[in-house]
Amino acid sequence: MLKINQLHKSYPIGDSSLHVLKGIDLEVEAGEMVAIMGSSGSGKSTLLNIIGMLDEADSGDYILDGVPIKNLNEKKAAIYRNKFLGFIFQSFNLINYKNALENVALPLYYQGLKRKERQEKGKFHLKKVGLLDWAHHLPSELSGGQKQRVAIARALAADPKLLLADEPTGALDTTTSYEIMEFLQQLNDEGKTILIVTHEEDIAEMCKRVVRLRDGVIMEDKKVEQVRASEYV
Amino acid sequence: MFDIDLWREIFQSINKNRLRTILSGLTVVFAIMLFTILFGLVNGLQNTFTEAFADDANNAIFINSGRTTKAYKGLQAGRQIQFENKEIDYIKDENGNKVEFITARIYKNVVASFRNEKSNYSVRAVHPDHQYLERTIMDEGRYINQRDLNQKTKVIVIGRLVEEDLFRKTKALGKYLNLSGIQYKIVGIFSDEGNDDEERLIYMPVTTAQQVYGNNEFVDQINLTYNPDMNFDQAIAFSNSIEKKLKERFSVAKLDQRAIRVRNMAEASKNVNQMMVVLGILVLVIGLGTLIAGIVGISNIMIFIVKERTKEIGIRKALGASPKSIVSIILLESVLITAIAGYIGLLIGTGILNLAGPSLEEYFIKDPSVKTSLVVSATILLVLAGALAGYVPAKKASKIKPIIALRNE
Ligand SMILES: Nc1ncnc2c1ncn2[C@@H]1O[C@H](COP(=O)(O)OP(=O)(O)OP(=O)(O)O)[C@@H](O)[C@H]1O
Ligand SMILES: [Mg+2]
């Protein structure tokens, strides 16, 4: 699915620069569910953003689904983001003046689908996350868990190959977190590849593989016995 | 270009962010309103001026004579200078095609009577060219012609109000009118765009008047128009040369202000024209200023809007929005707001002009209004301005890295 080789990334800070990723090697197969862990500031988000083509690496190779991602122009990057990638953020990042359905349908708009088709697909995905009744509510009228489920529906709408979630449960209480995890596990069971950045050990244990970052390198990378979230709900 | 979904997105963004839209629109409304009012007022001023000069030909030169005030070449001061027909021929011969029309004027006051009606009127004895100089409009019949002049016929052309005063029930044309005891045949009736007094005049052939009222060739005044191809400076030089030559011809001192007086309308016209030019420049400066202020205003607001929407743009990009689609959504919103707000400003502006118009006449502002073409070009300019104002921020927005946009919280 994706292959990363000697990836480096630094951020300029004033005159000096902060070397955040210092040579990352990572390979993820289709159908995996990977947790990326590490202390705060260890570069988890940075790595995920580079994988999601929201940011660019300074050096190293990154191949996504057989396509080398390097020096892509904005137009191409937009197409890949739209076709390959679905994002789930800690702060949901819904568009506040669009209702749930419109938010979910937005990636489909950028795929160039007809309005009717967008509506249908949008509703299908909202139903999947159990929020069809909330289709016409604005994000401000939804709870945190509901917002995250709308965001997941949106990430799924374009049927991406890879789902990237940056602390998707970071802003949610434990019960809601487990609901979201249960849902992500279901998606993974259906074959979606999922990368989750998290702080929480229990969330990491619900994945199939845990990658730990420290000081800009991968300190540990191991398969784990997946804990089913449904056991807790 | 027409993408219904894109427009739906834009309308939603405008509609759901009304305050933002209204604030940015207001700038444009004000700019265009001021622009419209300004142009309207200046147009009103120009209307006043053009109207004031519509009455007579504005390339006219009037030549009068009087008594000398300075002794010259052994001649005493106080000598009466009298023009005659030969002065007209002299001016014509000397100046060729520089003279467009030329006519004499002899003034007489008469009592005109028809049946039981009688009243006092001024008579002007003139050449046929006088019609063009005075911009006399023939309502019925004809003006004085060359044949009248040659045969010294007793014919007159009367003003519309003379007919109204004296010929209650009958038509005046073809009737005989008694002027202080002599019968004249009415061959024409005229109107004039000047004031009412101009339509209470009676015109007769200059030669007839000379024969009837003195049996001489005296002329009270000479009026002419210069060739309209001449510019103001040439025209003024021309009238100066006429004055100089006539003064020599009558042995009048160069500096004698009374004996021979040449008045050139070009001087007045020149002043008026210069004033118009100044007004025009003023308006251009203020108008452009207002527009530029408007453009800067929208630009600033668009920059602010882009800033406010940074996160949204980041989200859209993460979802696969192309840079082009980001540019269009911001740009078209800017253009749409500008165009609609511009139109509203225009309506308010013209509304104010219409309401205030009548009460402005005492300030020399007549019929203030703006031409549709001007309005259309102002609107096009605004749409372009909106595009320009929106383009830089939109381009900037499209270049924002999604990661930076999403970080901003
Ligand atoms: N745009 C940026 N400019 C400068 N420094 C940055 C930038 N983005 C991240 N950093 C720095 O890079 C380091 C890694 O950041 P990153 O967000 O990847 O950490 P993280 O592992 O996701 O941390 P957290 O668990 O707190 O989310 C941090 O020290 C951060 O301050
Ligand atoms: Mg992070």
PDB file of C-alpha atoms in Angstrom, chain B residues 16-262:
ATOM      1  CA  LYS B  16     -24.496  31.456   5.237  1.00  0.00           C
ATOM      2  CA  ASN B  17     -22.057  34.264   5.929  1.00  0.00           C
ATOM      3  CA  ARG B  18     -24.404  37.170   5.516  1.00  0.00           C
ATOM      4  CA  LEU B  19     -22.693  39.611   7.827  1.00  0.00           C
ATOM      5  CA  ARG B  20     -19.405  39.130   6.034  1.00  0.00           C
ATOM      6  CA  THR B  21     -21.120  39.548   2.676  1.00  0.00           C
ATOM      7  CA  ILE B  22     -23.001  42.662   3.718  1.00  0.00           C
ATOM      8  CA  LEU B  23     -19.911  44.292   5.154  1.00  0.00           C
ATOM      9  CA  SER B  24     -17.891  43.734   2.026  1.00  0.00           C
ATOM     10  CA  GLY B  25     -20.808  44.750  -0.162  1.00  0.00           C
ATOM     11  CA  LEU B  26     -21.354  48.029   1.688  1.00  0.00           C
ATOM     12  CA  THR B  27     -17.964  49.355   0.667  1.00  0.00           C
ATOM     13  CA  VAL B  28     -18.841  48.859  -2.948  1.00  0.00           C
ATOM     14  CA  VAL B  29     -22.348  50.248  -2.505  1.00  0.00           C
ATOM     15  CA  PHE B  30     -20.853  53.429  -1.085  1.00  0.00           C
ATOM     16  CA  ALA B  31     -18.171  53.725  -3.726  1.00  0.00           C
ATOM     17  CA  ILE B  32     -20.621  53.368  -6.594  1.00  0.00           C
ATOM     18  CA  MET B  33     -23.215  55.571  -4.947  1.00  0.00           C
ATOM     19  CA  LEU B  34     -20.706  58.386  -4.514  1.00  0.00           C
ATOM     20  CA  PHE B  35     -19.443  57.844  -8.033  1.00  0.00           C
ATOM     21  CA  THR B  36     -22.969  58.076  -9.460  1.00  0.00           C
ATOM     22  CA  ILE B  37     -23.941  61.150  -7.465  1.00  0.00           C
ATOM     23  CA  LEU B  38     -20.738  62.895  -8.350  1.00  0.00           C
ATOM     24  CA  PHE B  39     -21.049  62.276 -12.036  1.00  0.00           C
ATOM     25  CA  GLY B  40     -24.705  63.220 -11.901  1.00  0.00           C
ATOM     26  CA  LEU B  41     -23.986  66.561 -10.266  1.00  0.00           C
ATOM     27  CA  VAL B  42     -21.289  67.442 -12.732  1.00  0.00           C
ATOM     28  CA  ASN B  43     -23.514  66.449 -15.604  1.00  0.00           C
ATOM     29  CA  GLY B  44     -26.107  68.779 -14.121  1.00  0.00           C
ATOM     30  CA  LEU B  45     -23.609  71.624 -14.079  1.00  0.00           C
ATOM     31  CA  GLN B  46     -22.670  70.911 -17.668  1.00  0.00           C
ATOM     32  CA  ASN B  47     -26.326  70.842 -18.653  1.00  0.00           C
ATOM     33  CA  THR B  48     -26.741  74.316 -17.150  1.00  0.00           C
ATOM     34  CA  PHE B  49     -23.836  75.659 -19.152  1.00  0.00           C
ATOM     35  CA  THR B  50     -24.732  74.117 -22.462  1.00  0.00           C
ATOM     36  CA  GLU B  51     -28.276  75.361 -22.072  1.00  0.00           C
ATOM     37  CA  ALA B  52     -27.080  78.884 -21.324  1.00  0.00           C
ATOM     38  CA  PHE B  53     -25.204  78.931 -24.587  1.00  0.00           C
ATOM     39  CA  ALA B  54     -27.713  77.110 -26.758  1.00  0.00           C
ATOM     40  CA  ASP B  55     -29.600  80.310 -27.576  1.00  0.00           C
ATOM     41  CA  ASP B  56     -27.192  82.030 -29.947  1.00  0.00           C
ATOM     42  CA  ALA B  57     -24.371  80.777 -32.069  1.00  0.00           C
ATOM     43  CA  ASN B  58     -21.390  80.592 -29.739  1.00  0.00           C
ATOM     44  CA  ASN B  59     -18.879  81.487 -32.415  1.00  0.00           C
ATOM     45  CA  ALA B  60     -20.433  84.971 -32.749  1.00  0.00           C
ATOM     46  CA  ILE B  61     -18.613  88.320 -32.840  1.00  0.00           C
ATOM     47  CA  PHE B  62     -20.562  91.562 -32.214  1.00  0.00           C
ATOM     48  CA  ILE B  63     -19.239  94.909 -33.462  1.00  0.00           C
ATOM     49  CA  ASN B  64     -20.663  98.207 -32.147  1.00  0.00           C
ATOM     50  CA  SER B  65     -19.717 101.820 -32.651  1.00  0.00           C
ATOM     51  CA  GLY B  66     -19.899 104.892 -30.428  1.00  0.00           C
ATOM     52  CA  ARG B  67     -18.193 108.214 -29.842  1.00  0.00           C
ATOM     53  CA  THR B  68     -14.407 108.487 -29.738  1.00  0.00           C
ATOM     54  CA  THR B  69     -12.898 109.183 -26.337  1.00  0.00           C
ATOM     55  CA  LYS B  70      -9.396 110.048 -27.502  1.00  0.00           C
ATOM     56  CA  ALA B  71      -8.118 112.583 -29.967  1.00  0.00           C
ATOM     57  CA  TYR B  72      -6.225 110.898 -32.786  1.00  0.00           C
ATOM     58  CA  LYS B  73      -4.535 111.986 -36.031  1.00  0.00           C
ATOM     59  CA  GLY B  74      -5.694 115.530 -35.509  1.00  0.00           C
ATOM     60  CA  LEU B  75      -9.301 114.495 -34.959  1.00  0.00           C
ATOM     61  CA  GLN B  76     -11.126 115.603 -31.831  1.00  0.00           C
ATOM     62  CA  ALA B  77     -12.470 113.279 -29.203  1.00  0.00           C
ATOM     63  CA  GLY B  78     -16.267 112.941 -29.109  1.00  0.00           C
ATOM     64  CA  ARG B  79     -16.649 112.153 -32.794  1.00  0.00           C
ATOM     65  CA  GLN B  80     -19.511 109.718 -33.595  1.00  0.00           C
ATOM     66  CA  ILE B  81     -18.431 106.648 -35.525  1.00  0.00           C
ATOM     67  CA  GLN B  82     -21.143 105.397 -37.886  1.00  0.00           C
ATOM     68  CA  PHE B  83     -20.999 102.028 -39.679  1.00  0.00           C
ATOM     69  CA  GLU B  84     -22.552 101.705 -43.096  1.00  0.00           C
ATOM     70  CA  ASN B  85     -23.219  98.848 -45.531  1.00  0.00           C
ATOM     71  CA  LYS B  86     -19.746  99.227 -46.985  1.00  0.00           C
ATOM     72  CA  GLU B  87     -18.193  98.159 -43.656  1.00  0.00           C
ATOM     73  CA  ILE B  88     -19.915  94.810 -44.043  1.00  0.00           C
ATOM     74  CA  ASP B  89     -18.545  94.419 -47.551  1.00  0.00           C
ATOM     75  CA  TYR B  90     -15.132  95.490 -46.254  1.00  0.00           C
ATOM     76  CA  ILE B  91     -15.088  92.834 -43.513  1.00  0.00           C
ATOM     77  CA  LYS B  92     -16.215  90.201 -46.001  1.00  0.00           C
ATOM     78  CA  ASP B  93     -13.615  91.152 -48.571  1.00  0.00           C
ATOM     79  CA  GLU B  94     -10.775  91.387 -46.093  1.00  0.00           C
ATOM     80  CA  ASN B  95     -11.399  88.076 -44.385  1.00  0.00           C
ATOM     81  CA  GLY B  96     -12.759  85.723 -47.032  1.00  0.00           C
ATOM     82  CA  ASN B  97     -13.798  82.355 -45.627  1.00  0.00           C
ATOM     83  CA  LYS B  98     -12.884  83.267 -42.063  1.00  0.00           C
ATOM     84  CA  VAL B  99     -16.357  84.765 -41.920  1.00  0.00           C
ATOM     85  CA  GLU B 100     -19.126  82.198 -41.755  1.00  0.00           C
ATOM     86  CA  PHE B 101     -22.231  84.414 -41.544  1.00  0.00           C
ATOM     87  CA  ILE B 102     -22.472  88.193 -41.376  1.00  0.00           C
ATOM     88  CA  THR B 103     -25.363  90.565 -40.875  1.00  0.00           C
ATOM     89  CA  ALA B 104     -26.152  94.158 -40.059  1.00  0.00           C
ATOM     90  CA  ARG B 105     -28.579  95.169 -37.369  1.00  0.00           C
ATOM     91  CA  ILE B 106     -30.618  98.348 -37.252  1.00  0.00           C
ATOM     92  CA  TYR B 107     -32.778  98.813 -34.173  1.00  0.00           C
ATOM     93  CA  LYS B 108     -36.146 100.589 -34.314  1.00  0.00           C
ATOM     94  CA  ASN B 109     -39.067 100.758 -31.949  1.00  0.00           C
ATOM     95  CA  VAL B 110     -42.508 100.718 -33.523  1.00  0.00           C
ATOM     96  CA  VAL B 111     -46.159 100.579 -32.607  1.00  0.00           C
ATOM     97  CA  ALA B 112     -47.653  97.615 -34.428  1.00  0.00           C
ATOM     98  CA  SER B 113     -51.354  97.429 -34.984  1.00  0.00           C
ATOM     99  CA  PHE B 114     -53.689  94.919 -36.536  1.00  0.00           C
ATOM    100  CA  ARG B 115     -57.393  95.702 -36.518  1.00  0.00           C
ATOM    101  CA  ASN B 116     -58.119  96.744 -32.911  1.00  0.00           C
ATOM    102  CA  GLU B 117     -55.005  95.302 -31.336  1.00  0.00           C
ATOM    103  CA  LYS B 118     -51.870  97.384 -30.994  1.00  0.00           C
ATOM    104  CA  SER B 119     -48.659  97.208 -29.022  1.00  0.00           C
ATOM    105  CA  ASN B 120     -45.019  98.369 -28.905  1.00  0.00           C
ATOM    106  CA  TYR B 121     -42.334  96.175 -30.433  1.00  0.00           C
ATOM    107  CA  SER B 122     -38.656  96.258 -31.290  1.00  0.00           C
ATOM    108  CA  VAL B 123     -37.737  95.878 -34.913  1.00  0.00           C
ATOM    109  CA  ARG B 124     -34.421  94.526 -36.101  1.00  0.00           C
ATOM    110  CA  ALA B 125     -33.500  95.199 -39.704  1.00  0.00           C
ATOM    111  CA  VAL B 126     -31.129  92.477 -40.789  1.00  0.00           C
ATOM    112  CA  HIS B 127     -29.467  90.457 -43.545  1.00  0.00           C
ATOM    113  CA  PRO B 128     -30.632  86.882 -44.313  1.00  0.00           C
ATOM    114  CA  ASP B 129     -27.586  85.479 -42.466  1.00  0.00           C
ATOM    115  CA  HIS B 130     -29.083  86.786 -39.238  1.00  0.00           C
ATOM    116  CA  GLN B 131     -31.279  83.696 -39.045  1.00  0.00           C
ATOM    117  CA  TYR B 132     -28.256  81.446 -38.501  1.00  0.00           C
ATOM    118  CA  LEU B 133     -26.538  83.822 -36.141  1.00  0.00           C
ATOM    119  CA  GLU B 134     -29.540  84.065 -33.892  1.00  0.00           C
ATOM    120  CA  ARG B 135     -30.564  80.437 -34.405  1.00  0.00           C
ATOM    121  CA  THR B 136     -34.018  81.614 -35.320  1.00  0.00           C
ATOM    122  CA  ILE B 137     -36.422  78.738 -35.863  1.00  0.00           C
ATOM    123  CA  MET B 138     -38.985  79.270 -38.652  1.00  0.00           C
ATOM    124  CA  ASP B 139     -42.404  77.984 -37.611  1.00  0.00           C
ATOM    125  CA  GLU B 140     -44.249  79.176 -40.687  1.00  0.00           C
ATOM    126  CA  GLY B 141     -43.392  80.906 -43.945  1.00  0.00           C
ATOM    127  CA  ARG B 142     -39.858  82.079 -44.652  1.00  0.00           C
ATOM    128  CA  TYR B 143     -37.110  84.350 -43.372  1.00  0.00           C
ATOM    129  CA  ILE B 144     -35.850  87.573 -44.987  1.00  0.00           C
ATOM    130  CA  ASN B 145     -34.059  86.694 -48.267  1.00  0.00           C
ATOM    131  CA  GLN B 146     -31.663  88.319 -50.716  1.00  0.00           C
ATOM    132  CA  ARG B 147     -34.482  89.287 -53.080  1.00  0.00           C
ATOM    133  CA  ASP B 148     -36.109  91.304 -50.262  1.00  0.00           C
ATOM    134  CA  LEU B 149     -32.800  93.063 -49.786  1.00  0.00           C
ATOM    135  CA  ASN B 150     -32.352  93.848 -53.489  1.00  0.00           C
ATOM    136  CA  GLN B 151     -35.900  95.104 -53.996  1.00  0.00           C
ATOM    137  CA  LYS B 152     -36.264  96.703 -50.558  1.00  0.00           C
ATOM    138  CA  THR B 153     -39.642  95.015 -50.205  1.00  0.00           C
ATOM    139  CA  LYS B 154     -41.839  95.867 -47.245  1.00  0.00           C
ATOM    140  CA  VAL B 155     -41.951  92.406 -45.693  1.00  0.00           C
ATOM    141  CA  ILE B 156     -41.481  91.337 -42.070  1.00  0.00           C
ATOM    142  CA  VAL B 157     -40.959  88.162 -40.089  1.00  0.00           C
ATOM    143  CA  ILE B 158     -42.656  88.247 -36.701  1.00  0.00           C
ATOM    144  CA  GLY B 159     -42.080  86.345 -33.476  1.00  0.00           C
ATOM    145  CA  ARG B 160     -44.484  83.696 -32.273  1.00  0.00           C
ATOM    146  CA  LEU B 161     -45.625  85.927 -29.397  1.00  0.00           C
ATOM    147  CA  VAL B 162     -46.324  88.883 -31.701  1.00  0.00           C
ATOM    148  CA  GLU B 163     -48.803  86.719 -33.536  1.00  0.00           C
ATOM    149  CA  GLU B 164     -50.244  85.584 -30.231  1.00  0.00           C
ATOM    150  CA  ASP B 165     -50.582  89.195 -28.987  1.00  0.00           C
ATOM    151  CA  LEU B 166     -52.112  90.785 -32.066  1.00  0.00           C
ATOM    152  CA  PHE B 167     -53.800  88.072 -34.095  1.00  0.00           C
ATOM    153  CA  ARG B 168     -56.300  86.679 -31.694  1.00  0.00           C
ATOM    154  CA  LYS B 169     -58.423  84.560 -33.985  1.00  0.00           C
ATOM    155  CA  THR B 170     -56.834  84.787 -37.425  1.00  0.00           C
ATOM    156  CA  LYS B 171     -53.567  83.502 -38.899  1.00  0.00           C
ATOM    157  CA  ALA B 172     -50.892  86.168 -39.171  1.00  0.00           C
ATOM    158  CA  LEU B 173     -49.046  84.692 -42.151  1.00  0.00           C
ATOM    159  CA  GLY B 174     -49.780  86.640 -45.329  1.00  0.00           C
ATOM    160  CA  LYS B 175     -51.575  89.462 -43.471  1.00  0.00           C
ATOM    161  CA  TYR B 176     -50.459  93.074 -43.471  1.00  0.00           C
ATOM    162  CA  LEU B 177     -49.256  94.586 -40.209  1.00  0.00           C
ATOM    163  CA  ASN B 178     -49.140  98.320 -39.628  1.00  0.00           C
ATOM    164  CA  LEU B 179     -45.818  99.435 -38.097  1.00  0.00           C
ATOM    165  CA  SER B 180     -46.064 103.074 -37.031  1.00  0.00           C
ATOM    166  CA  GLY B 181     -48.092 103.938 -40.077  1.00  0.00           C
ATOM    167  CA  ILE B 182     -46.536 101.776 -42.769  1.00  0.00           C
ATOM    168  CA  GLN B 183     -48.018  98.475 -43.934  1.00  0.00           C
ATOM    169  CA  TYR B 184     -45.707  95.442 -44.029  1.00  0.00           C
ATOM    170  CA  LYS B 185     -46.590  91.998 -45.306  1.00  0.00           C
ATOM    171  CA  ILE B 186     -45.941  89.130 -42.829  1.00  0.00           C
ATOM    172  CA  VAL B 187     -43.964  86.444 -44.676  1.00  0.00           C
ATOM    173  CA  GLY B 188     -42.850  84.326 -41.739  1.00  0.00           C
ATOM    174  CA  ILE B 189     -43.361  83.458 -38.090  1.00  0.00           C
ATOM    175  CA  PHE B 190     -40.495  82.302 -35.924  1.00  0.00           C
ATOM    176  CA  SER B 191     -39.671  80.971 -32.500  1.00  0.00           C
ATOM    177  CA  ASP B 192     -36.436  81.155 -30.546  1.00  0.00           C
ATOM    178  CA  GLU B 193     -34.922  79.088 -27.759  1.00  0.00           C
ATOM    179  CA  GLY B 194     -33.936  82.215 -25.877  1.00  0.00           C
ATOM    180  CA  ASN B 195     -36.303  84.026 -23.532  1.00  0.00           C
ATOM    181  CA  ASP B 196     -39.771  85.376 -24.359  1.00  0.00           C
ATOM    182  CA  ASP B 197     -38.465  88.797 -25.420  1.00  0.00           C
ATOM    183  CA  GLU B 198     -36.738  87.140 -28.354  1.00  0.00           C
ATOM    184  CA  GLU B 199     -40.101  85.928 -29.576  1.00  0.00           C
ATOM    185  CA  ARG B 200     -41.583  89.449 -29.418  1.00  0.00           C
ATOM    186  CA  LEU B 201     -39.215  90.753 -32.099  1.00  0.00           C
ATOM    187  CA  ILE B 202     -39.938  91.754 -35.675  1.00  0.00           C
ATOM    188  CA  TYR B 203     -37.354  91.292 -38.437  1.00  0.00           C
ATOM    189  CA  MET B 204     -37.280  93.292 -41.686  1.00  0.00           C
ATOM    190  CA  PRO B 205     -34.796  93.590 -44.577  1.00  0.00           C
ATOM    191  CA  VAL B 206     -31.938  95.960 -43.717  1.00  0.00           C
ATOM    192  CA  THR B 207     -32.289  97.851 -47.001  1.00  0.00           C
ATOM    193  CA  THR B 208     -36.002  98.447 -46.462  1.00  0.00           C
ATOM    194  CA  ALA B 209     -35.337  99.989 -43.048  1.00  0.00           C
ATOM    195  CA  GLN B 210     -32.554 102.145 -44.433  1.00  0.00           C
ATOM    196  CA  GLN B 211     -34.839 103.504 -47.124  1.00  0.00           C
ATOM    197  CA  VAL B 212     -37.927 103.974 -44.981  1.00  0.00           C
ATOM    198  CA  TYR B 213     -36.277 105.396 -41.857  1.00  0.00           C
ATOM    199  CA  GLY B 214     -33.617 107.738 -43.164  1.00  0.00           C
ATOM    200  CA  ASN B 215     -32.757 107.107 -46.754  1.00  0.00           C
ATOM    201  CA  ASN B 216     -29.139 106.323 -45.877  1.00  0.00           C
ATOM    202  CA  GLU B 217     -26.914 103.250 -45.553  1.00  0.00           C
ATOM    203  CA  PHE B 218     -26.416 103.437 -41.791  1.00  0.00           C
ATOM    204  CA  VAL B 219     -26.011 100.302 -39.710  1.00  0.00           C
ATOM    205  CA  ASP B 220     -26.246 100.160 -35.874  1.00  0.00           C
ATOM    206  CA  GLN B 221     -24.364  96.961 -35.279  1.00  0.00           C
ATOM    207  CA  ILE B 222     -22.520  94.282 -37.258  1.00  0.00           C
ATOM    208  CA  ASN B 223     -22.773  90.671 -36.145  1.00  0.00           C
ATOM    209  CA  LEU B 224     -20.808  87.827 -37.614  1.00  0.00           C
ATOM    210  CA  THR B 225     -19.760  84.309 -36.876  1.00  0.00           C
ATOM    211  CA  TYR B 226     -16.263  83.077 -37.536  1.00  0.00           C
ATOM    212  CA  ASN B 227     -15.481  79.890 -39.361  1.00  0.00           C
ATOM    213  CA  PRO B 228     -16.120  77.130 -36.782  1.00  0.00           C
ATOM    214  CA  ASP B 229     -12.925  75.353 -37.871  1.00  0.00           C
ATOM    215  CA  MET B 230     -10.991  78.023 -36.024  1.00  0.00           C
ATOM    216  CA  ASN B 231      -9.919  77.284 -32.466  1.00  0.00           C
ATOM    217  CA  PHE B 232     -10.422  79.745 -29.651  1.00  0.00           C
ATOM    218  CA  ASP B 233      -7.053  81.375 -29.980  1.00  0.00           C
ATOM    219  CA  GLN B 234      -7.411  81.803 -33.728  1.00  0.00           C
ATOM    220  CA  ALA B 235     -10.888  83.218 -33.224  1.00  0.00           C
ATOM    221  CA  ILE B 236      -9.667  85.741 -30.694  1.00  0.00           C
ATOM    222  CA  ALA B 237      -6.788  86.746 -32.964  1.00  0.00           C
ATOM    223  CA  PHE B 238      -9.339  87.108 -35.749  1.00  0.00           C
ATOM    224  CA  SER B 239     -11.603  89.478 -33.828  1.00  0.00           C
ATOM    225  CA  ASN B 240      -8.571  91.448 -32.654  1.00  0.00           C
ATOM    226  CA  SER B 241      -7.503  91.938 -36.256  1.00  0.00           C
ATOM    227  CA  ILE B 242     -11.004  93.092 -37.255  1.00  0.00           C
ATOM    228  CA  GLU B 243     -10.939  95.594 -34.410  1.00  0.00           C
ATOM    229  CA  LYS B 244      -7.516  96.846 -35.433  1.00  0.00           C
ATOM    230  CA  LYS B 245      -8.458  97.256 -39.087  1.00  0.00           C
ATOM    231  CA  LEU B 246     -11.722  99.014 -38.333  1.00  0.00           C
ATOM    232  CA  LYS B 247      -9.966 101.396 -35.969  1.00  0.00           C
ATOM    233  CA  GLU B 248      -7.481 102.281 -38.689  1.00  0.00           C
ATOM    234  CA  ARG B 249     -10.276 102.676 -41.218  1.00  0.00           C
ATOM    235  CA  PHE B 250     -12.092 105.165 -38.978  1.00  0.00           C
ATOM    236  CA  SER B 251      -8.916 106.780 -37.629  1.00  0.00           C
ATOM    237  CA  VAL B 252      -9.642 105.723 -34.074  1.00  0.00           C
ATOM    238  CA  ALA B 253      -6.921 105.505 -31.444  1.00  0.00           C
ATOM    239  CA  LYS B 254      -5.828 101.935 -30.703  1.00  0.00           C
ATOM    240  CA  LEU B 255      -6.685 102.263 -27.024  1.00  0.00           C
ATOM    241  CA  ASP B 256     -10.062 103.919 -27.550  1.00  0.00           C
ATOM    242  CA  GLN B 257     -12.502 101.586 -25.790  1.00  0.00           C
ATOM    243  CA  ARG B 258     -15.767 103.254 -26.823  1.00  0.00           C
ATOM    244  CA  ALA B 259     -15.562 104.238 -30.482  1.00  0.00           C
ATOM    245  CA  ILE B 260     -15.384 100.714 -31.868  1.00  0.00           C
ATOM    246  CA  ARG B 261     -16.195  97.726 -29.686  1.00  0.00           C
ATOM    247  CA  VAL B 262     -15.689  94.118 -30.791  1.00  0.00           C
TER     248      VAL B 262
END
